[in-house]
Amino acid sequence: MKIQNKKIAIIGGGPGGLTLARLLQLKGIAVKVYERDIHKDVRLQGGALDLHTDSGLAALTKAGLMDAFKANYRPEAGLIRVVDGQLQIHFDEHQQGKKQTFGDDDHRPEIDRGPLRQILLSSLEPDTVVWNSHLLSMERTEDGWKLVFENGHTAAADLVIGADGANSKVRPFVTPVQPYWTGITMLEGSLKDGAKTAPVISELLKGGKMFGYGKAQTLIVSSKGNGSFGFMASFKSSEQWAKESGIDFKDNQQVLAWFKREFSAWSPAWWELFESPDTVFIPRPQYCMPLDQRWEANADITLLGDAAHWMPPFAGEGVNMAMLDALQLSEALTNPAFNDTRQAIAFYEQQMFARFAKIGQATLFNTKWMHQPNALKDMLAMFGKNKPQQAVFFMKYLMQINVIPFIRRMLGWAPVQEVFH
């Protein structure tokens, strides 16, 4: 199979799309990445990402970028504290430390999204990324695909890879399958100058990450290398909560009033995260693609990352899945054992479907227990030293992730699309 002469268009310049571009270029394949941002510094990148040995780090290793990663990751950012709503510490990796190192299966080093993006961008050939290219529409032509962008420009492609996230414009050309509502909304916040703006939270964070649990509500705070904090408050809600709440999310006093009301059992110290007029809030209703999704492989289009398998973030798998997608797709497309791109894409997609079915199930398991009244107990059972409690928790995990899905498959039943009320 020869793809050297094909025009390959990757839609989306996130970690998945950029990783794929790097891996293909290492194999001598020409590729263009079409990214909607006007330039690389136009917007603040998201929070810290933990990369996993068998996925995100495996892709970076294959891309020859591990030295750059090790020069930019933040060892302290992966240290976790688990607290309750009153900020009482129940588990503290700052005290006991982490023993994992590179190469260990459980090692999950953290890097800010901005530096990771810069590592990937710097590894690409000049002019690989076409900025200010927000995909507006696309259509099949006799020779392949015509891409139409919001700025009025067009481009031609023989092979289109949708790496354009949860609200992918490419996905409808691959499958009509829609995501389902999980019953959870996440209010994402970004806070500048955390040490000054939120001194109590900053002292507890110590440059790491903090998980707060209480009353079926979760609040996770992570530090960034530039001194800012990213945080997300997640809770059960109606699907249209962001509209039905009547909150103007650009009015921080309204958001603070909501937090005081809905998280009334939590310590006022948490208010620090919401009081600054500079904090940016984005409500994010949480959806998940069906775990048994399938589609017939095409010869000229496919998907990776959230465009392929959107799911909640509560297992830290999103970026890792996207980067592993990129690795497996690059290997399939350049594997001489396949006669054509349809065979290569079909092989990649079958791997991706199987992987998502399992990881998506684990993600939903976490989403459920993290929004139950006993979430703190479950978190401590997972991380703590009480072996009987830990055994009970992992037994529940195995039942939900392996045993019950296996039984349902044997009976010909679809996976449960559970909505967490």
Short mmCIF file of C-alpha atoms in Angstrom, two decimals:
data_model
loop_
_atom_site.label_atom_id
_atom_site.label_comp_id
_atom_site.label_asym_id
_atom_site.label_seq_id
_atom_site.Cartn_x
_atom_site.Cartn_y
_atom_site.Cartn_z
CA MET A 1 0.00 0.00 0.00
CA LYS A 2 1.39 3.38 -1.01
CA ILE A 3 0.12 6.60 0.59
CA GLN A 4 3.17 8.76 -0.15
CA ASN A 5 1.39 10.51 -3.02
CA LYS A 6 -1.93 11.01 -1.24
CA LYS A 7 -3.04 14.38 0.08
CA ILE A 8 -3.71 13.71 3.76
CA ALA A 9 -5.71 16.26 5.74
CA ILE A 10 -5.91 16.09 9.53
CA ILE A 11 -8.73 18.26 10.87
CA GLY A 12 -7.80 19.53 14.32
CA GLY A 13 -4.48 20.47 15.89
CA GLY A 14 -4.90 18.96 19.33
CA PRO A 15 -2.52 16.34 20.80
CA GLY A 16 -4.06 13.52 18.74
CA GLY A 17 -3.91 15.30 15.39
CA LEU A 18 -0.40 16.67 15.96
CA THR A 19 0.90 13.30 17.14
CA LEU A 20 -0.45 11.66 14.01
CA ALA A 21 1.16 14.31 11.81
CA ARG A 22 4.53 13.78 13.50
CA LEU A 23 4.37 9.99 13.21
CA LEU A 24 3.41 10.11 9.53
CA GLN A 25 6.14 12.64 8.71
CA LEU A 26 8.72 10.37 10.33
CA LYS A 27 7.68 7.77 7.77
CA GLY A 28 8.07 10.20 4.88
CA ILE A 29 4.36 10.94 4.46
CA ALA A 30 3.24 14.47 3.56
CA VAL A 31 0.39 15.76 5.68
CA LYS A 32 -1.45 18.98 6.46
CA VAL A 33 -3.10 19.82 9.77
CA TYR A 34 -6.02 22.25 9.55
CA GLU A 35 -6.52 24.05 12.87
CA ARG A 36 -9.23 26.59 13.67
CA ASP A 37 -7.02 28.72 15.98
CA ILE A 38 -5.72 31.84 14.23
CA HIS A 39 -2.23 31.08 15.54
CA LYS A 40 -0.66 28.87 18.21
CA ASP A 41 -0.86 31.46 21.00
CA VAL A 42 -4.37 32.78 20.37
CA ARG A 43 -5.99 31.08 23.35
CA LEU A 44 -5.07 29.70 26.73
CA GLN A 45 -4.51 25.96 26.61
CA GLY A 46 -6.23 23.69 29.12
CA GLY A 47 -4.90 22.18 32.33
CA ALA A 48 -2.40 19.49 33.15
CA LEU A 49 -2.55 16.11 31.41
CA ASP A 50 -1.34 12.82 32.83
CA LEU A 51 0.16 10.62 30.13
CA HIS A 52 0.09 6.84 30.52
CA THR A 53 2.89 4.40 29.76
CA ASP A 54 1.01 2.22 27.29
CA SER A 55 -0.72 5.03 25.38
CA GLY A 56 0.33 8.70 25.51
CA LEU A 57 3.93 7.97 26.46
CA ALA A 58 4.12 5.08 23.98
CA ALA A 59 3.11 7.47 21.20
CA LEU A 60 5.68 10.07 22.27
CA THR A 61 8.37 7.39 22.42
CA LYS A 62 7.56 6.28 18.87
CA ALA A 63 7.58 9.95 17.83
CA GLY A 64 11.07 10.42 19.25
CA LEU A 65 9.89 13.09 21.67
CA MET A 66 10.46 11.56 25.11
CA ASP A 67 13.53 13.68 25.84
CA ALA A 68 11.51 16.81 25.12
CA PHE A 69 8.70 15.50 27.31
CA LYS A 70 11.04 14.77 30.22
CA ALA A 71 12.45 18.29 29.93
CA ASN A 72 8.96 19.81 30.23
CA TYR A 73 6.89 17.56 32.48
CA ARG A 74 6.23 18.55 36.11
CA PRO A 75 6.90 15.73 38.61
CA GLU A 76 5.13 17.55 41.44
CA ALA A 77 1.97 18.08 39.36
CA GLY A 78 1.04 14.41 39.69
CA LEU A 79 1.01 14.43 43.49
CA ILE A 80 -2.56 14.02 44.73
CA ARG A 81 -4.35 15.13 47.85
CA VAL A 82 -7.85 13.82 48.59
CA VAL A 83 -10.01 16.04 50.77
CA ASP A 84 -13.61 16.32 51.89
CA GLY A 85 -15.84 19.34 51.49
CA GLN A 86 -14.35 20.86 54.64
CA LEU A 87 -10.82 20.54 53.19
CA GLN A 88 -9.80 17.88 55.68
CA ILE A 89 -7.00 15.84 54.08
CA HIS A 90 -7.70 12.08 53.91
CA PHE A 91 -4.94 10.99 51.53
CA ASP A 92 -1.68 12.79 50.78
CA GLU A 93 0.94 11.82 48.20
CA HIS A 94 2.98 14.88 49.19
CA GLN A 95 3.69 13.04 52.44
CA GLN A 96 4.18 9.52 51.15
CA GLY A 97 5.47 10.36 47.66
CA LYS A 98 5.23 8.37 44.45
CA LYS A 99 7.48 5.44 43.65
CA GLN A 100 6.68 4.97 39.96
CA THR A 101 9.16 5.95 37.29
CA PHE A 102 9.32 5.94 33.49
CA GLY A 103 8.66 2.47 32.15
CA ASP A 104 6.40 1.41 35.02
CA ASP A 105 2.88 0.45 33.96
CA ASP A 106 1.25 2.75 36.53
CA HIS A 107 3.46 5.79 35.91
CA ARG A 108 1.38 8.81 34.87
CA PRO A 109 3.62 11.88 34.65
CA GLU A 110 1.88 15.23 34.22
CA ILE A 111 2.53 17.93 31.66
CA ASP A 112 0.64 21.12 30.93
CA ARG A 113 -1.33 21.06 27.71
CA GLY A 114 0.47 24.14 26.38
CA PRO A 115 4.02 22.70 26.60
CA LEU A 116 2.84 19.37 25.18
CA ARG A 117 1.31 21.16 22.21
CA GLN A 118 4.52 23.14 21.71
CA ILE A 119 6.64 19.96 21.76
CA LEU A 120 4.47 18.46 19.05
CA LEU A 121 4.31 21.65 16.96
CA SER A 122 8.09 22.08 17.10
CA SER A 123 8.59 18.53 15.86
CA LEU A 124 6.67 19.11 12.63
CA GLU A 125 8.00 20.26 9.29
CA PRO A 126 7.49 23.98 8.53
CA ASP A 127 3.99 24.95 7.38
CA THR A 128 2.48 21.61 8.36
CA VAL A 129 -0.22 23.37 10.37
CA VAL A 130 -2.57 25.62 8.43
CA TRP A 131 -3.88 28.06 11.04
CA ASN A 132 -7.20 29.92 10.90
CA SER A 133 -8.78 26.90 9.22
CA HIS A 134 -12.10 26.27 10.96
CA LEU A 135 -13.82 23.58 8.93
CA LEU A 136 -17.22 24.77 7.76
CA SER A 137 -18.23 21.92 5.43
CA MET A 138 -16.84 19.13 3.29
CA GLU A 139 -18.04 17.18 0.30
CA ARG A 140 -16.92 14.23 -1.77
CA THR A 141 -15.64 14.93 -5.26
CA GLU A 142 -14.51 12.67 -8.08
CA ASP A 143 -10.94 12.95 -6.83
CA GLY A 144 -11.50 12.82 -3.07
CA TRP A 145 -12.70 15.52 -0.69
CA LYS A 146 -13.24 19.25 -0.93
CA LEU A 147 -12.79 21.03 2.39
CA VAL A 148 -14.40 24.43 2.90
CA PHE A 149 -13.23 26.65 5.75
CA GLU A 150 -14.91 29.52 7.55
CA ASN A 151 -12.35 31.99 6.21
CA GLY A 152 -13.43 31.22 2.64
CA HIS A 153 -10.43 29.07 1.75
CA THR A 154 -10.78 25.56 0.35
CA ALA A 155 -8.49 22.55 0.19
CA ALA A 156 -8.48 19.16 -1.53
CA ALA A 157 -7.67 15.87 0.17
CA ASP A 158 -7.51 12.20 -0.71
CA LEU A 159 -7.74 11.10 2.93
CA VAL A 160 -9.42 13.06 5.74
CA ILE A 161 -8.79 12.27 9.40
CA GLY A 162 -11.16 13.91 11.87
CA ALA A 163 -9.28 14.88 15.01
CA ASP A 164 -11.57 17.81 15.70
CA GLY A 165 -12.95 16.88 19.09
CA ALA A 166 -16.31 16.20 20.64
CA ASN A 167 -18.27 18.45 18.29
CA SER A 168 -16.54 17.04 15.21
CA LYS A 169 -17.61 18.34 11.80
CA VAL A 170 -16.04 15.23 10.24
CA ARG A 171 -17.87 12.61 12.30
CA PRO A 172 -21.24 12.80 10.45
CA PHE A 173 -19.45 11.74 7.26
CA VAL A 174 -18.29 8.57 9.03
CA THR A 175 -21.23 7.54 11.21
CA PRO A 176 -24.73 8.73 12.22
CA VAL A 177 -24.28 7.37 15.77
CA GLN A 178 -24.88 10.06 18.40
CA PRO A 179 -23.55 10.39 21.96
CA TYR A 180 -25.90 9.96 24.90
CA TRP A 181 -26.33 12.18 27.95
CA THR A 182 -24.74 10.83 31.16
CA GLY A 183 -26.63 12.96 33.68
CA ILE A 184 -23.52 14.88 34.76
CA THR A 185 -22.51 18.48 34.13
CA MET A 186 -19.00 19.78 34.71
CA LEU A 187 -18.40 23.47 35.34
CA GLU A 188 -14.84 24.17 34.24
CA GLY A 189 -12.92 27.11 35.66
CA SER A 190 -9.54 28.68 34.94
CA LEU A 191 -7.99 30.89 37.61
CA LYS A 192 -4.96 33.16 37.13
CA ASP A 193 -2.22 33.67 39.74
CA GLY A 194 -3.50 30.98 42.07
CA ALA A 195 -1.12 31.70 44.97
CA LYS A 196 -2.43 35.27 45.23
CA THR A 197 -6.06 34.74 44.23
CA ALA A 198 -6.72 31.49 46.13
CA PRO A 199 -4.08 31.29 48.89
CA VAL A 200 -5.80 28.60 50.99
CA ILE A 201 -6.35 26.30 48.02
CA SER A 202 -2.83 27.05 46.76
CA GLU A 203 -1.29 25.96 50.03
CA LEU A 204 -3.24 22.71 49.93
CA LEU A 205 -2.37 22.06 46.27
CA LYS A 206 1.40 22.53 46.67
CA GLY A 207 1.80 22.47 42.90
CA GLY A 208 -0.12 19.22 42.55
CA LYS A 209 -3.71 18.08 42.22
CA MET A 210 -6.57 17.97 44.71
CA PHE A 211 -9.73 15.86 44.63
CA GLY A 212 -12.61 17.07 46.79
CA TYR A 213 -15.69 14.93 47.45
CA GLY A 214 -18.94 15.62 49.24
CA LYS A 215 -22.69 15.05 48.88
CA ALA A 216 -22.47 13.39 45.43
CA GLN A 217 -20.47 16.35 44.17
CA THR A 218 -16.86 16.45 43.01
CA LEU A 219 -14.41 19.32 42.73
CA ILE A 220 -10.97 18.70 41.22
CA VAL A 221 -8.25 21.37 41.20
CA SER A 222 -4.94 21.12 39.35
CA SER A 223 -2.00 23.49 39.23
CA LYS A 224 -0.26 24.69 36.09
CA GLY A 225 3.35 25.60 35.53
CA ASN A 226 2.46 29.27 34.99
CA GLY A 227 0.92 29.60 38.45
CA SER A 228 -2.69 29.38 37.31
CA PHE A 229 -5.20 26.75 38.44
CA GLY A 230 -7.63 24.70 36.42
CA PHE A 231 -10.62 23.26 38.25
CA MET A 232 -13.89 21.53 37.58
CA ALA A 233 -16.96 21.19 39.74
CA SER A 234 -19.12 18.28 38.59
CA PHE A 235 -22.58 17.26 39.72
CA LYS A 236 -25.79 15.55 38.65
CA SER A 237 -28.08 17.79 36.65
CA SER A 238 -30.60 18.03 33.85
CA GLU A 239 -29.22 17.88 30.33
CA GLN A 240 -30.04 21.55 29.69
CA TRP A 241 -28.84 22.77 33.09
CA ALA A 242 -26.55 25.45 31.65
CA LYS A 243 -29.54 27.13 29.98
CA GLU A 244 -32.19 26.30 32.55
CA SER A 245 -30.10 27.62 35.46
CA GLY A 246 -30.40 31.17 34.16
CA ILE A 247 -26.78 31.82 35.11
CA ASP A 248 -24.70 34.21 33.05
CA PHE A 249 -21.38 32.36 33.19
CA LYS A 250 -19.53 35.57 32.35
CA ASP A 251 -20.89 37.10 35.54
CA ASN A 252 -18.73 35.55 38.25
CA GLN A 253 -20.92 36.86 41.05
CA GLN A 254 -23.81 34.80 39.66
CA VAL A 255 -21.58 31.72 39.46
CA LEU A 256 -20.35 32.29 43.02
CA ALA A 257 -23.92 32.63 44.29
CA TRP A 258 -24.81 29.35 42.59
CA PHE A 259 -21.80 27.60 44.15
CA LYS A 260 -22.60 28.89 47.62
CA ARG A 261 -26.14 27.60 47.24
CA GLU A 262 -25.51 24.22 45.61
CA PHE A 263 -22.29 23.40 47.49
CA SER A 264 -23.57 24.89 50.75
CA ALA A 265 -22.14 22.05 52.84
CA TRP A 266 -18.61 22.80 51.57
CA SER A 267 -16.13 25.05 53.36
CA PRO A 268 -16.20 28.77 52.41
CA ALA A 269 -12.49 28.40 51.59
CA TRP A 270 -13.56 26.91 48.24
CA TRP A 271 -15.14 30.25 47.37
CA GLU A 272 -11.66 31.53 46.50
CA LEU A 273 -11.89 29.67 43.20
CA PHE A 274 -15.06 31.53 42.22
CA GLU A 275 -14.57 35.04 43.63
CA SER A 276 -12.01 36.47 41.23
CA PRO A 277 -13.53 38.52 38.39
CA ASP A 278 -10.80 37.12 36.10
CA THR A 279 -11.84 33.48 36.50
CA VAL A 280 -13.21 32.05 33.26
CA PHE A 281 -16.10 29.56 33.51
CA ILE A 282 -17.35 27.11 30.88
CA PRO A 283 -20.25 24.70 31.56
CA ARG A 284 -19.62 21.33 29.94
CA PRO A 285 -22.48 18.79 29.90
CA GLN A 286 -21.01 15.30 29.82
CA TYR A 287 -21.87 12.89 27.02
CA CYS A 288 -20.54 9.49 25.99
CA MET A 289 -20.58 7.63 22.71
CA PRO A 290 -22.27 4.20 22.85
CA LEU A 291 -19.71 1.64 23.97
CA ASP A 292 -20.71 -0.77 21.22
CA GLN A 293 -20.51 1.76 18.38
CA ARG A 294 -19.42 0.38 15.01
CA TRP A 295 -19.35 1.56 11.41
CA GLU A 296 -18.16 0.27 8.07
CA ALA A 297 -14.63 1.37 7.29
CA ASN A 298 -14.09 3.87 4.49
CA ALA A 299 -11.04 4.15 2.27
CA ASP A 300 -10.77 7.93 2.50
CA ILE A 301 -11.94 9.07 5.94
CA THR A 302 -11.64 8.08 9.61
CA LEU A 303 -11.66 9.56 13.12
CA LEU A 304 -9.49 9.69 16.21
CA GLY A 305 -9.74 11.02 19.76
CA ASP A 306 -12.96 12.61 21.00
CA ALA A 307 -14.26 12.80 17.43
CA ALA A 308 -14.26 8.99 17.46
CA HIS A 309 -15.09 8.17 21.08
CA TRP A 310 -16.23 11.12 23.16
CA MET A 311 -16.52 10.23 26.84
CA PRO A 312 -16.37 11.98 30.24
CA PRO A 313 -12.92 12.90 31.62
CA PHE A 314 -13.12 10.99 34.90
CA ALA A 315 -10.52 8.34 34.07
CA GLY A 316 -7.93 10.66 32.53
CA GLU A 317 -8.03 8.68 29.30
CA GLY A 318 -9.08 11.27 26.70
CA VAL A 319 -5.71 12.56 25.55
CA ASN A 320 -4.12 9.14 26.00
CA MET A 321 -6.72 7.46 23.81
CA ALA A 322 -6.25 10.15 21.16
CA MET A 323 -2.47 9.74 21.09
CA LEU A 324 -2.71 5.96 21.00
CA ASP A 325 -5.24 6.29 18.16
CA ALA A 326 -2.63 8.36 16.32
CA LEU A 327 0.04 5.74 16.90
CA GLN A 328 -2.09 2.82 15.76
CA LEU A 329 -3.50 4.69 12.76
CA SER A 330 -0.04 5.77 11.59
CA GLU A 331 1.22 2.19 11.83
CA ALA A 332 -1.78 0.82 9.95
CA LEU A 333 -1.58 3.38 7.14
CA THR A 334 2.10 2.64 6.56
CA ASN A 335 1.92 -1.14 6.96
CA PRO A 336 2.81 -2.84 3.64
CA ALA A 337 0.72 -5.87 4.65
CA PHE A 338 -2.46 -3.96 3.77
CA ASN A 339 -3.45 -3.73 0.11
CA ASP A 340 -5.26 -0.40 0.39
CA THR A 341 -6.29 2.32 2.80
CA ARG A 342 -9.68 0.73 3.46
CA GLN A 343 -8.02 -2.38 4.88
CA ALA A 344 -5.63 -0.27 6.95
CA ILE A 345 -8.38 1.94 8.33
CA ALA A 346 -10.60 -1.06 9.08
CA PHE A 347 -7.77 -2.66 11.08
CA TYR A 348 -7.17 0.56 13.02
CA GLU A 349 -10.87 1.11 13.72
CA GLN A 350 -11.38 -2.42 15.01
CA GLN A 351 -8.57 -1.86 17.51
CA MET A 352 -10.07 1.48 18.47
CA PHE A 353 -13.60 0.07 18.92
CA ALA A 354 -12.37 -2.72 21.21
CA ARG A 355 -10.23 -0.35 23.26
CA PHE A 356 -12.99 2.20 23.69
CA ALA A 357 -15.50 -0.47 24.75
CA LYS A 358 -13.28 -1.31 27.72
CA ILE A 359 -11.87 2.12 28.59
CA GLY A 360 -15.25 3.76 28.11
CA GLN A 361 -16.74 1.28 30.57
CA ALA A 362 -14.03 2.12 33.11
CA THR A 363 -14.67 5.82 32.57
CA LEU A 364 -18.40 5.41 33.21
CA PHE A 365 -17.63 3.35 36.32
CA ASN A 366 -15.55 6.26 37.66
CA THR A 367 -18.17 8.80 36.59
CA LYS A 368 -20.79 6.93 38.60
CA TRP A 369 -18.94 6.42 41.88
CA MET A 370 -17.43 9.92 41.86
CA HIS A 371 -20.96 11.37 41.96
CA GLN A 372 -22.39 9.18 44.71
CA PRO A 373 -22.67 10.08 48.42
CA ASN A 374 -19.92 7.57 49.32
CA ALA A 375 -17.42 8.87 46.71
CA LEU A 376 -14.81 9.83 49.32
CA LYS A 377 -14.96 6.33 50.82
CA ASP A 378 -14.50 4.74 47.38
CA MET A 379 -11.58 7.03 46.53
CA LEU A 380 -9.86 6.14 49.79
CA ALA A 381 -10.54 2.46 49.22
CA MET A 382 -8.82 2.72 45.85
CA PHE A 383 -5.74 4.57 47.11
CA GLY A 384 -5.66 3.63 50.79
CA LYS A 385 -3.97 0.85 52.74
CA ASN A 386 -7.11 -0.90 53.97
CA LYS A 387 -6.81 -4.14 51.98
CA PRO A 388 -10.36 -5.46 52.63
CA GLN A 389 -11.91 -2.14 51.49
CA GLN A 390 -9.60 -2.05 48.50
CA ALA A 391 -10.53 -5.61 47.58
CA VAL A 392 -14.26 -4.78 47.72
CA PHE A 393 -13.76 -1.73 45.51
CA PHE A 394 -11.74 -3.59 42.89
CA MET A 395 -14.24 -6.45 42.93
CA LYS A 396 -16.94 -3.93 42.01
CA TYR A 397 -14.62 -2.58 39.33
CA LEU A 398 -14.01 -6.00 37.81
CA MET A 399 -17.71 -6.81 37.85
CA GLN A 400 -18.63 -3.57 36.07
CA ILE A 401 -15.71 -3.52 33.63
CA ASN A 402 -15.26 -7.20 32.77
CA VAL A 403 -17.86 -9.61 34.12
CA ILE A 404 -21.16 -7.83 33.42
CA PRO A 405 -20.10 -6.60 29.92
CA PHE A 406 -18.96 -10.14 29.07
CA ILE A 407 -22.28 -11.65 30.17
CA ARG A 408 -24.23 -9.04 28.20
CA ARG A 409 -22.17 -9.76 25.08
CA MET A 410 -22.77 -13.50 25.45
CA LEU A 411 -26.52 -12.85 25.69
CA GLY A 412 -26.44 -10.53 22.69
CA TRP A 413 -27.41 -7.51 24.79
CA ALA A 414 -26.08 -4.01 24.18
CA PRO A 415 -24.05 -2.24 26.88
CA VAL A 416 -26.11 -0.27 29.39
CA GLN A 417 -26.30 3.43 28.53
CA GLU A 418 -26.68 4.46 32.14
CA VAL A 419 -27.76 7.98 33.04
CA PHE A 420 -26.59 8.97 36.52
CA HIS A 421 -29.54 10.57 38.32
#
